[in-house]
């Protein structure tokens, strides 16, 4: 079971986890990313490239399912204007093996950060700016790349 | 060769449009060539592509480096490094 | 915020995740372990050493909080008789950094498997046996041990 | 020296009790000595401790190896390797 959603609205981690738990694998790992309100942030706006986003998220889920014995993958990413504390992203995986669930969950969020065409713009009252990509994210994603 | 060119994030804002259909001349072979050609239009284009190393590209929904050939592309997207998640 | 519970009853991952999300760190990782019904398992019984369990879980949570910049840790482990598909354990962590949340979550479940005094007995109809410890669990826990 | 000895999982089942108060003689210095002394009682004890390498111990709620001294312990627990999570 692979489920991928890109949506403006919120999602309920409980529903997604319950769906993965119902698969009976025994191990469910998840990661939720939220908007941090640091420095007086008033809005986070998420732009994306619709035709490519779905394709890249699906490719990542397929790669994870090829590398680990997974029985379920859920990837949900929100778009549009979000306030401090709101959820941005959910990655959740199910497997019969805890290491497979945990590692694939880390793989998916690390690689999503560099491979999926989303862009964040932060607003602080009257000022707003597009967020710069972080080198640390490239490093985190690179550790999952295997020698050819 | 006509191709759809899409812009995202601050690239889109500087150029002022999200998408256009363009016909790059024959000498425009790679993504880097395309950036140079677009920058040559001046104005927002020159501003958006002043530092081409800050631009990423996708050809038909797959990431493509500056040396990638654009021949046969139906849709080319130009944007800053991604910042999702 | 460190919360540790050892209880016969079920827990609701949604409530625990919501509590961690409310801390505003921006990154929440979780792991849920459930009873697998493989091979016709009819019951999993969990024995434990009450006075030591709480102490060991608290020591693990403290160690995680010392190694990663965490703002919240939840450890819940059930005891007693459980049926196939029922939840056994929840590990959830919150941080301002996704790597800290993900790594500490993996650390906690790996080390819990070797450091917390729980014992599983599986029942298959009329037959039951105590589960043997797995060498793979020792290996997984050892990778978190640091040189002195 | 009187000490509370606790048994868990199949150790408890083989011995038939969960807990007892015992007074090991002076020659019983380490956890390994204690296992040998208990096994010498025969019956379920001999069965439970026939393979001492399969037994783990905790002294006053902290894991202790076979060479750990039991002097001063208030509570010693003997059990199989743990299998939680």
Short mmCIF file of C-alpha atoms in Angstrom, two decimals, chain D residues 4-52:
data_model
loop_
_atom_site.label_atom_id
_atom_site.label_comp_id
_atom_site.label_asym_id
_atom_site.label_seq_id
_atom_site.Cartn_x
_atom_site.Cartn_y
_atom_site.Cartn_z
CA UNK D 4 15.50 -10.82 48.43
CA UNK D 5 15.80 -12.94 45.29
CA UNK D 6 13.30 -12.38 42.47
CA UNK D 7 12.68 -14.67 39.49
CA UNK D 8 11.08 -13.76 36.14
CA UNK D 9 9.76 -15.47 33.01
CA UNK D 10 10.79 -19.13 32.63
CA UNK D 11 13.16 -18.90 35.58
CA UNK D 12 10.17 -18.16 37.79
CA UNK D 13 8.12 -20.92 36.18
CA UNK D 14 10.81 -23.57 36.66
CA UNK D 15 11.46 -22.63 40.27
CA UNK D 16 7.77 -22.23 41.01
CA UNK D 17 7.99 -19.03 43.07
CA UNK D 18 8.37 -15.37 42.13
CA UNK D 19 10.38 -14.23 45.12
CA UNK D 20 12.07 -15.50 48.25
CA UNK D 21 14.32 -14.31 51.04
CA UNK D 22 17.59 -16.22 51.22
CA UNK D 23 20.83 -16.21 53.22
CA UNK D 24 23.66 -17.30 50.92
CA UNK D 25 26.67 -18.69 52.87
CA UNK D 26 29.89 -16.69 53.11
CA UNK D 27 31.52 -18.44 50.13
CA UNK D 28 28.86 -17.10 47.76
CA UNK D 29 30.53 -13.91 46.58
CA UNK D 30 29.45 -13.29 42.98
CA UNK D 31 26.30 -13.65 40.90
CA UNK D 32 27.85 -16.80 39.37
CA UNK D 33 28.39 -18.21 42.86
CA UNK D 34 24.77 -17.46 43.72
CA UNK D 35 23.53 -19.32 40.64
CA UNK D 36 25.68 -22.32 41.55
CA UNK D 37 24.48 -22.27 45.14
CA UNK D 38 20.82 -22.06 44.09
CA UNK D 39 21.26 -24.81 41.46
CA UNK D 40 22.67 -27.01 44.23
CA UNK D 41 19.22 -27.05 45.82
CA UNK D 42 18.17 -29.40 43.01
CA UNK D 43 14.65 -29.73 41.54
CA UNK D 44 13.33 -26.63 39.81
CA UNK D 45 16.40 -24.65 40.86
CA UNK D 46 18.76 -27.10 39.18
CA UNK D 47 16.56 -27.00 36.09
CA UNK D 48 16.36 -23.19 36.01
CA UNK D 49 20.09 -22.69 36.42
CA UNK D 50 21.42 -25.68 34.47
CA UNK D 51 22.81 -23.33 31.81
CA UNK D 52 24.00 -20.26 33.77
#
